[in-house]
Coordinates of C-alpha atoms and ligand atoms in Angstrom, one line a residue:
M26 CA -1.6 -44.4 -2.0
I27 CA 1.0 -43.1 -3.9
T28 CA -0.2 -41.2 -8.1
R29 CA 2.5 -40.2 -10.1
R30 CA 1.4 -36.3 -9.1
K31 CA 2.0 -36.9 -5.6
F32 CA 5.5 -39.6 -6.8
F33 CA 6.5 -36.3 -8.3
S34 CA 6.0 -34.2 -6.1
N35 CA 7.5 -35.7 -3.1
A36 CA 10.8 -36.7 -6.0
A37 CA 11.1 -33.3 -6.3
V38 CA 11.5 -32.5 -2.7
A39 CA 14.3 -34.7 -2.8
A40 CA 15.8 -33.4 -5.9
S41 CA 19.6 -31.5 -6.1
A42 CA 18.3 -28.7 -8.5
A43 CA 20.2 -30.3 -11.3
A44 CA 16.9 -32.2 -11.8
L45 CA 14.5 -30.1 -13.0
G46 CA 13.1 -32.3 -16.0
T47 CA 10.6 -34.1 -14.5
A48 CA 10.6 -31.7 -11.0
A49 CA 10.3 -28.6 -12.7
R50 CA 6.6 -29.9 -13.9
S51 CA 5.7 -31.4 -10.7
M52 CA 7.0 -27.6 -8.7
L53 CA 6.0 -25.6 -11.2
G54 CA 1.8 -27.3 -10.3
A55 CA 1.8 -27.9 -13.3
E56 CA 0.6 -31.6 -14.8
P57 CA 2.7 -32.6 -19.3
G58 CA -0.1 -31.8 -19.7
G59 CA 0.3 -28.0 -18.7
Q60 CA -2.8 -28.5 -15.8
P61 CA -2.7 -26.9 -12.6
S62 CA -1.7 -30.1 -9.9
E63 CA -5.6 -29.8 -8.0
N64 CA -3.8 -29.9 -5.0
P65 CA -1.8 -26.9 -4.1
E66 CA -0.3 -28.3 -0.9
N67 CA 1.7 -30.2 -2.7
T68 CA 3.7 -27.2 -5.4
M69 CA 5.5 -24.6 -5.5
G70 CA 2.6 -23.3 -7.5
S71 CA 0.7 -22.2 -4.4
A72 CA 0.9 -18.6 -4.5
R73 CA 1.3 -19.0 -0.9
G74 CA 4.0 -21.5 -0.9
E75 CA 7.4 -22.0 -1.1
Q76 CA 8.8 -21.1 -4.5
Q77 CA 11.5 -22.6 -7.1
E78 CA 13.5 -20.4 -8.3
Y79 CA 14.0 -21.1 -12.4
P80 CA 16.9 -18.6 -15.0
P81 CA 14.9 -16.9 -16.7
G82 CA 13.6 -17.8 -20.3
E83 CA 14.6 -16.7 -23.3
P84 CA 13.7 -15.9 -26.5
G85 CA 15.1 -17.9 -29.1
K86 CA 15.7 -20.5 -26.7
D87 CA 13.1 -20.5 -24.1
Y88 CA 10.8 -20.2 -26.3
T89 CA 10.0 -18.9 -30.2
P90 CA 8.6 -15.8 -30.2
V91 CA 4.8 -14.2 -30.7
I92 CA 3.9 -11.8 -33.5
T93 CA 1.2 -9.3 -32.8
P94 CA 0.0 -8.1 -35.8
N95 CA -0.4 -4.6 -36.0
G96 CA 1.8 -4.4 -32.0
S97 CA 4.2 -5.7 -31.1
T98 CA 5.7 -7.0 -27.4
L99 CA 6.9 -5.4 -24.1
P100 CA 10.6 -5.4 -23.6
Y101 CA 12.2 -6.4 -20.4
K102 CA 15.5 -6.2 -18.8
V103 CA 16.8 -8.6 -15.8
V104 CA 17.2 -7.0 -12.8
D105 CA 18.3 -9.5 -10.3
G106 CA 17.3 -12.6 -11.7
V107 CA 13.8 -11.1 -11.9
K108 CA 12.1 -10.1 -15.5
V109 CA 11.0 -6.4 -14.7
F110 CA 8.6 -4.9 -17.7
H111 CA 7.0 -1.3 -17.4
L112 CA 3.7 -0.4 -18.3
I113 CA 2.9 3.2 -18.8
A114 CA -0.8 3.9 -19.2
E115 CA -2.0 7.3 -21.2
E116 CA -3.7 8.5 -24.2
V117 CA -2.5 7.2 -27.5
D118 CA -3.7 9.3 -30.2
H119 CA -4.5 6.2 -32.4
E120 CA -5.2 4.4 -35.7
F121 CA -7.5 2.5 -36.9
A122 CA -7.7 2.0 -40.5
P123 CA -6.4 4.8 -42.7
G124 CA -8.9 7.7 -42.3
L125 CA -9.6 7.1 -39.1
R126 CA -7.9 8.4 -35.9
A127 CA -9.3 8.7 -32.2
Y128 CA -7.9 9.3 -28.7
C129 CA -7.9 6.0 -27.4
W130 CA -6.4 4.9 -23.7
G131 CA -3.7 2.7 -24.2
F132 CA -0.3 2.0 -22.9
N133 CA 4.0 2.9 -23.6
G134 CA 1.6 4.6 -26.7
Q135 CA 0.0 1.4 -28.2
V136 CA -3.6 0.7 -28.7
H137 CA -3.9 -2.5 -27.8
G138 CA -1.2 -3.1 -25.5
P139 CA 2.8 -4.2 -25.9
T140 CA 1.8 -8.5 -25.5
I141 CA 3.5 -9.6 -22.6
E142 CA 5.9 -12.8 -22.7
A143 CA 7.6 -14.1 -20.5
V144 CA 7.6 -18.8 -19.4
E145 CA 6.2 -20.7 -16.5
G146 CA 8.7 -19.9 -13.4
D147 CA 9.8 -16.5 -14.2
R148 CA 9.5 -13.7 -11.8
V149 CA 8.0 -11.1 -13.7
R150 CA 8.1 -7.4 -11.8
I151 CA 5.5 -5.1 -13.5
Y152 CA 5.7 -1.2 -13.3
V153 CA 2.3 0.1 -14.3
T154 CA 2.8 4.1 -14.6
N155 CA -0.6 6.1 -14.5
K156 CA -1.0 9.5 -16.6
L157 CA -4.1 8.9 -17.6
P158 CA -7.1 11.9 -15.8
E159 CA -7.8 9.4 -13.6
N160 CA -7.0 6.4 -11.0
T161 CA -6.2 2.8 -12.7
S162 CA -4.8 -0.9 -12.0
I163 CA -4.6 -3.6 -14.0
H164 CA -5.7 -6.7 -13.8
W165 CA -3.6 -10.4 -15.5
H166 CA -6.7 -12.0 -16.7
G167 CA -6.2 -15.7 -16.3
L168 CA -2.5 -15.6 -13.8
L169 CA -2.4 -17.3 -10.6
V170 CA -1.4 -14.7 -8.7
P171 CA -1.4 -13.7 -5.0
S172 CA -4.9 -12.0 -3.8
G173 CA -2.9 -8.6 -3.3
M174 CA -1.7 -8.9 -7.2
D175 CA -5.1 -10.2 -9.6
G176 CA -5.6 -5.8 -9.4
V177 CA -9.2 -5.1 -8.6
A178 CA -8.8 -1.9 -7.6
G179 CA -11.0 -1.1 -4.5
L180 CA -10.6 -4.9 -3.7
S181 CA -7.7 -5.9 -3.9
Q182 CA -5.4 -3.3 -3.7
K183 CA -5.6 0.8 -3.6
N184 CA -6.1 3.1 -7.1
I185 CA -3.4 3.7 -9.0
G186 CA -3.8 7.4 -9.1
P187 CA -3.2 9.8 -12.1
G188 CA 0.8 9.6 -12.1
E189 CA 1.7 6.9 -9.3
T190 CA 3.3 4.1 -10.6
Y191 CA 2.2 1.0 -8.8
K192 CA 4.8 -2.1 -9.1
Y193 CA 3.4 -5.5 -9.4
E194 CA 5.6 -9.1 -8.8
F195 CA 4.4 -12.6 -8.6
Q196 CA 5.9 -16.0 -10.4
L197 CA 4.2 -17.5 -13.1
R198 CA 3.7 -20.3 -12.4
Q199 CA 0.7 -21.9 -15.2
H200 CA 1.9 -21.6 -19.3
G201 CA -0.7 -20.6 -21.7
T202 CA -1.9 -17.2 -23.5
Y203 CA -4.3 -14.5 -21.0
M204 CA -4.8 -10.6 -21.5
Y205 CA -4.2 -8.2 -18.6
H206 CA -7.4 -5.2 -18.8
S207 CA -7.7 -1.7 -16.5
H208 CA -9.7 -3.2 -13.4
S209 CA -10.7 0.1 -12.7
D210 CA -13.8 2.0 -14.0
D211 CA -13.2 -0.5 -16.7
M212 CA -16.4 0.7 -18.7
T213 CA -14.9 3.6 -19.9
Q214 CA -11.3 2.2 -19.6
I215 CA -12.0 -1.3 -21.3
A216 CA -14.1 1.2 -23.3
L217 CA -11.1 3.2 -24.7
G218 CA -8.6 0.0 -25.1
M219 CA -6.4 -0.4 -22.2
M220 CA -6.2 -4.2 -22.5
G221 CA -3.1 -6.3 -24.1
M222 CA -2.0 -10.2 -24.4
F223 CA -0.1 -11.9 -21.5
V224 CA 1.9 -15.2 -23.4
I225 CA 3.4 -17.3 -21.0
H226 CA 5.9 -20.0 -22.7
P227 CA 6.3 -23.6 -21.2
R228 CA 9.1 -24.1 -19.0
T229 CA 9.5 -27.8 -20.5
P230 CA 7.6 -27.8 -23.3
T231 CA 5.4 -31.3 -25.4
G232 CA 4.8 -31.3 -28.3
P233 CA 5.3 -30.4 -31.9
K234 CA 7.5 -27.0 -32.0
V235 CA 5.6 -24.1 -33.7
N236 CA 6.6 -22.1 -36.9
R237 CA 4.5 -19.1 -36.1
D238 CA 3.0 -18.0 -33.2
F239 CA 0.0 -14.9 -33.7
A240 CA -1.8 -12.8 -30.8
L241 CA -4.8 -11.7 -32.2
M242 CA -7.1 -9.5 -29.8
S243 CA -10.6 -8.5 -30.6
S244 CA -12.1 -5.5 -29.3
E245 CA -15.2 -3.8 -30.3
W246 CA -16.1 0.2 -30.7
R247 CA -18.6 2.7 -31.0
I248 CA -17.3 5.8 -32.4
D249 CA -19.3 9.0 -33.4
V250 CA -18.4 9.6 -37.0
G251 CA -17.4 13.1 -37.6
T252 CA -16.3 12.6 -33.4
R253 CA -12.6 12.1 -32.4
R254 CA -12.6 9.4 -28.8
P255 CA -15.3 6.2 -28.6
N256 CA -18.1 7.1 -26.8
P257 CA -17.9 4.6 -23.2
I258 CA -21.3 4.8 -22.6
E259 CA -22.2 2.2 -25.5
M260 CA -23.7 -1.2 -25.2
T261 CA -25.5 -2.1 -28.0
D262 CA -24.6 -0.7 -31.2
F263 CA -20.7 -0.9 -31.8
N264 CA -19.7 1.1 -35.6
V265 CA -15.4 0.1 -34.8
L266 CA -14.7 -3.7 -34.5
T267 CA -10.7 -4.4 -35.0
F268 CA -7.9 -7.1 -34.2
N269 CA -5.6 -5.9 -32.1
G270 CA -7.3 -2.0 -31.6
R271 CA -6.7 -2.3 -35.7
A272 CA -9.7 -2.1 -38.3
F273 CA -10.2 -4.5 -42.2
P274 CA -8.4 -2.7 -44.4
G275 CA -5.8 -1.7 -41.5
T276 CA -5.6 -5.1 -40.3
A277 CA -1.9 -6.8 -41.6
P278 CA -1.6 -10.4 -42.6
L279 CA -0.8 -13.0 -40.9
V280 CA 2.1 -14.6 -43.2
A281 CA 3.7 -18.5 -43.4
K282 CA 5.3 -20.9 -45.7
Y283 CA 3.7 -23.6 -46.4
G284 CA 4.2 -26.7 -43.7
D285 CA 4.9 -23.7 -41.0
R286 CA 3.1 -25.3 -38.5
V287 CA 0.5 -22.3 -36.4
R288 CA -0.4 -21.0 -33.9
I289 CA -2.8 -18.2 -33.3
R290 CA -4.0 -17.2 -29.5
F291 CA -7.5 -15.2 -30.2
G292 CA -8.5 -13.1 -27.2
N293 CA -11.0 -11.0 -27.0
L294 CA -11.7 -7.9 -24.6
S295 CA -14.7 -6.2 -26.6
P296 CA -17.1 -4.2 -24.0
M297 CA -20.1 -6.4 -24.5
E298 CA -19.6 -9.2 -27.5
H299 CA -18.6 -12.4 -28.3
H300 CA -17.0 -13.3 -32.2
P301 CA -17.2 -16.5 -33.8
I302 CA -13.6 -16.6 -35.0
H303 CA -14.0 -18.2 -38.8
L304 CA -10.6 -19.0 -41.0
H305 CA -11.2 -20.2 -44.8
G306 CA -9.7 -23.7 -46.0
Y307 CA -8.1 -24.9 -43.8
Y308 CA -9.8 -26.6 -39.9
W309 CA -8.0 -26.5 -36.9
K310 CA -7.5 -27.6 -33.3
V311 CA -7.8 -26.0 -30.1
T312 CA -5.8 -26.4 -28.1
E313 CA -6.3 -24.4 -25.4
M314 CA -9.7 -22.8 -23.5
D315 CA -8.5 -19.8 -20.7
G316 CA -4.9 -20.8 -20.8
L317 CA -5.7 -24.1 -19.8
Q318 CA -3.8 -26.9 -22.1
V319 CA -6.1 -29.2 -23.7
P320 CA -5.5 -32.6 -23.9
E321 CA -4.6 -33.8 -27.6
S322 CA -7.4 -36.2 -27.3
A323 CA -9.6 -33.5 -26.7
Q324 CA -8.5 -31.4 -28.7
Q325 CA -12.2 -29.6 -31.4
P326 CA -11.4 -29.9 -34.3
G327 CA -13.5 -26.7 -36.5
N328 CA -12.9 -23.3 -38.8
T329 CA -14.7 -21.6 -36.7
V330 CA -14.4 -21.3 -32.7
L331 CA -16.5 -19.4 -30.8
V332 CA -14.8 -16.5 -28.4
A333 CA -16.8 -14.9 -25.6
V334 CA -16.2 -11.8 -23.4
G335 CA -13.0 -12.3 -20.9
Q336 CA -11.7 -15.3 -22.6
T337 CA -9.0 -16.9 -25.1
R338 CA -8.9 -19.7 -27.5
T339 CA -5.5 -20.7 -29.4
V340 CA -5.2 -22.8 -31.6
E341 CA -3.1 -25.1 -34.4
F342 CA -2.6 -26.0 -38.0
I343 CA -0.4 -26.5 -40.8
A344 CA 0.1 -24.1 -43.4
D345 CA -0.4 -27.5 -45.7
N346 CA -3.4 -25.0 -48.7
P347 CA -1.1 -21.7 -50.6
G348 CA -3.5 -18.8 -51.2
D349 CA -4.8 -15.9 -49.1
W350 CA -7.5 -16.8 -46.8
A351 CA -10.0 -14.2 -45.1
M352 CA -10.2 -15.0 -41.0
H353 CA -12.8 -12.4 -39.7
C354 CA -15.4 -12.8 -36.5
H355 CA -18.5 -14.4 -39.0
M356 CA -21.5 -12.0 -37.7
T357 CA -21.7 -9.6 -40.5
H358 CA -22.0 -6.7 -38.9
H359 CA -18.2 -7.1 -36.8
T360 CA -16.9 -7.7 -40.1
M361 CA -18.3 -3.7 -41.7
N362 CA -17.1 0.1 -40.6
Q363 CA -18.1 2.7 -39.5
M364 CA -20.1 4.6 -41.9
G365 CA -23.7 3.4 -43.5
H366 CA -25.3 1.4 -41.1
S367 CA -28.1 3.8 -40.2
A368 CA -29.3 3.8 -44.3
P369 CA -32.6 3.1 -44.8
N370 CA -33.2 -0.8 -46.2
L371 CA -33.6 0.5 -51.0
I372 CA -33.4 -3.0 -51.7
G373 CA -35.0 -4.0 -54.5
V374 CA -36.6 -0.6 -54.6
R375 CA -36.6 1.3 -58.4
P376 CA -35.3 4.8 -57.7
G377 CA -36.4 6.2 -60.9
D378 CA -35.6 9.9 -61.8
L379 CA -34.3 10.0 -57.7
A380 CA -31.4 10.9 -58.0
K381 CA -31.4 13.5 -60.3
R382 CA -34.5 15.4 -58.4
V383 CA -32.2 15.0 -55.9
S384 CA -29.4 16.6 -57.4
T385 CA -30.7 19.9 -57.8
L386 CA -30.9 20.4 -53.6
L387 CA -28.4 18.0 -52.3
P388 CA -24.7 18.8 -55.6
G389 CA -23.5 15.1 -55.2
Y390 CA -25.9 13.1 -54.3
M391 CA -26.2 9.4 -54.9
T392 CA -29.1 6.9 -54.2
M393 CA -27.3 4.2 -52.9
G394 CA -28.2 0.6 -51.7
E395 CA -30.8 -0.4 -54.1
S396 CA -28.9 -2.9 -55.1
G397 CA -27.7 -4.1 -52.2
M398 CA -24.3 -2.4 -50.6
G399 CA -20.6 -3.5 -51.5
D400 CA -20.3 -1.2 -53.2
M401 CA -20.9 1.5 -51.0
G402 CA -16.8 1.8 -49.9
E403 CA -15.7 0.9 -54.1
M404 CA -17.4 4.0 -55.0
G405 CA -15.5 6.1 -53.4
M406 CA -18.2 9.0 -52.1
P407 CA -16.6 11.7 -50.0
V408 CA -16.9 9.9 -46.6
P409 CA -16.8 12.7 -43.4
R410 CA -13.5 14.1 -42.7
N411 CA -12.3 11.0 -39.5
S412 CA -14.3 8.6 -40.5
I413 CA -14.1 5.1 -42.5
P414 CA -16.2 3.8 -45.5
M415 CA -18.8 1.1 -44.3
A416 CA -16.1 -1.5 -46.0
G417 CA -13.6 -2.5 -47.8
A418 CA -9.7 -2.3 -49.9
P419 CA -9.8 -3.3 -53.5
G420 CA -8.0 -6.5 -53.1
K421 CA -6.0 -8.6 -56.5
H422 CA -9.7 -9.6 -58.6
D423 CA -12.4 -7.1 -56.9
Y424 CA -13.1 -4.4 -54.7
I425 CA -13.3 -6.7 -51.0
D426 CA -16.7 -5.6 -49.2
M427 CA -15.6 -6.6 -46.0
G428 CA -14.2 -4.1 -43.4
G429 CA -14.0 -4.4 -39.4
M430 CA -12.5 -7.7 -38.0
F431 CA -11.3 -9.3 -40.6
T432 CA -7.7 -10.2 -41.7
I433 CA -5.6 -12.2 -44.5
L434 CA -3.7 -15.5 -44.2
K435 CA -1.4 -15.2 -46.3
V436 CA -0.2 -18.6 -47.0
R437 CA 3.0 -19.9 -50.0
E438 CA 5.1 -22.7 -51.3
N439 CA 8.1 -20.0 -51.4
L440 CA 9.1 -17.2 -49.0
T441 CA 12.7 -15.6 -48.9
S442 CA 10.7 -13.4 -45.6
Y443 CA 8.0 -13.8 -43.2
D444 CA 6.9 -9.6 -45.2
D445 CA 3.7 -9.3 -47.0
P446 CA 4.2 -11.8 -49.9
G447 CA 1.5 -9.0 -52.0
W448 CA -1.4 -11.1 -53.6
Y449 CA -1.9 -15.1 -54.7
E450 CA -0.6 -16.5 -57.5
N451 CA -3.8 -18.9 -58.2
P452 CA -2.5 -21.8 -60.6
P453 CA -3.9 -22.5 -64.0
G454 CA -7.7 -24.0 -63.1
T455 CA -8.1 -22.8 -59.5
L456 CA -9.6 -19.7 -60.3
A457 CA -13.9 -18.7 -60.2
S458 CA -13.9 -17.2 -63.4
L459 CA -17.3 -16.7 -65.9
A460 CA -18.8 -20.0 -67.1
S461 CA -18.8 -19.6 -70.9
N462 CA -22.1 -20.2 -73.0
E463 CA -20.9 -23.1 -74.4
E464 CA -20.1 -24.9 -70.8
L465 CA -23.4 -24.0 -70.0
Q466 CA -25.3 -25.5 -73.3
R467 CA -23.3 -28.1 -72.2
D468 CA -24.0 -29.0 -68.5
L469 CA -27.5 -27.0 -67.7
G470 CA -28.1 -27.4 -71.1
F471 CA -29.3 -23.5 -71.5
V472 CA -27.6 -20.4 -71.2
P473 CA -29.5 -18.6 -67.7
T474 CA -29.5 -14.8 -67.8
A475 CA -31.1 -12.3 -65.4
Q476 CA -34.4 -12.3 -67.2
D477 CA -34.7 -16.0 -66.6
T478 CA -37.8 -16.9 -65.1
Q479 CA -37.7 -21.2 -65.8
K480 CA -36.5 -22.8 -62.6
P481 CA -33.3 -24.0 -63.4
M482 CA -33.2 -27.5 -61.9
N483 CA -36.0 -28.2 -63.7
N484 CA -34.1 -28.5 -66.4
M485 CA -31.7 -30.5 -64.7
H486 CA -31.5 -34.9 -64.7
M487 CA -31.6 -35.6 -61.2
D488 CA -29.4 -37.8 -61.3
H489 CA -28.6 -38.8 -57.9
L490 CA -32.3 -39.7 -56.6
N491 CA -32.2 -41.7 -59.6
M492 CA -28.7 -43.4 -57.8
K493 CA -31.4 -43.0 -54.5
H494 CA -34.3 -44.8 -55.7
G495 CA -33.1 -46.6 -59.0
G496 CA -32.0 -50.3 -56.7
Ligands
CU27 CU1 -17.9 -10.3 -33.8

């Protein structure tokens, strides 16, 4: 029986180079949905098979370039039809947020490494120079490459020694969101930041074109206060959580115009933890899992997507709700910064004149946390050198008690550029505000105070219950 796939495949054999369209898809081993063919024998996509050549895909013409907030895209040049990239593994003095720097390991002067971007069918040659004091190697996470290009030191290749440059070369026979990372002394090198995103655009795009295409890599670090080196021994207690190597308020906002179709490609190469990433004000559809396209009928809607360690998840939505919208990992300790995690629990404790008494022994002492910890960033108490307080940054309406893996989606109706447009101007009647006594009296029948012992619900008419039982 001639399946459609087989038909394309056979047709492709006979097709001339001019008949690229459907043949290209088949030759790359991808069905229109983007899935690799079940039968690699039928495809060019086989790592061991013959490979059809494609002209190098060009930004602007063949794809809309990805935006890596707080990061960059790795430049390339074309040599004899091959896209040539150069990654340099090296130590980087990296800023996580204003006030916190550490010596990390990254690529080309950046943490994480620049995003590698190419087009399905491209042949890529990636040189990796090792400027680290120990061996390294690079694994192309999720890419279908020949075994010897897979980058697992010892298993797939020799280590890249300090000072050496290795060459990786393969054809990209899939499209989607992937990653790259060190695969030699992984525990150390990943904890120090050696990773980046690898985005492959489809040769023959299907589906609606996106206007804004963002890549965000999650990671986590242990940087003890006052030190300048992430601790790779840490297994459980991470205190700096990042998107693209930056902790809020160091994260750049994602800016979109009203009506834009927005794609966000999430990757997670944290040493240990999974991150449920949540966006306010929207629901999205998960269009890719680990780079593989999800058929439209199966695209899960949601507003939170769990990105486990080693996974990528891609979501899309239309930016039709103007405003400033929080987007963050929903594990609350992952939206906190470094300082304050070892404080005693004083919530509800009445400290009396403790501060006064202690201050005779410790000048400048403040008792903190008895009414919660939201004020710990805002109080601006001096923090040790090279550390960031538990949370926050001044916001438009108040202090923002968030840190870590937190950023802001900014959607505006009128934009002349995608630069940070500042804070959102709330249209009249659309901002939560202090209730007036008149409103409270009218709607609740009384004015609640902090001293109230009344149970508010006892004073309310149970309209919905009446409706239910009233028949
Ligand atoms: Cu998290």
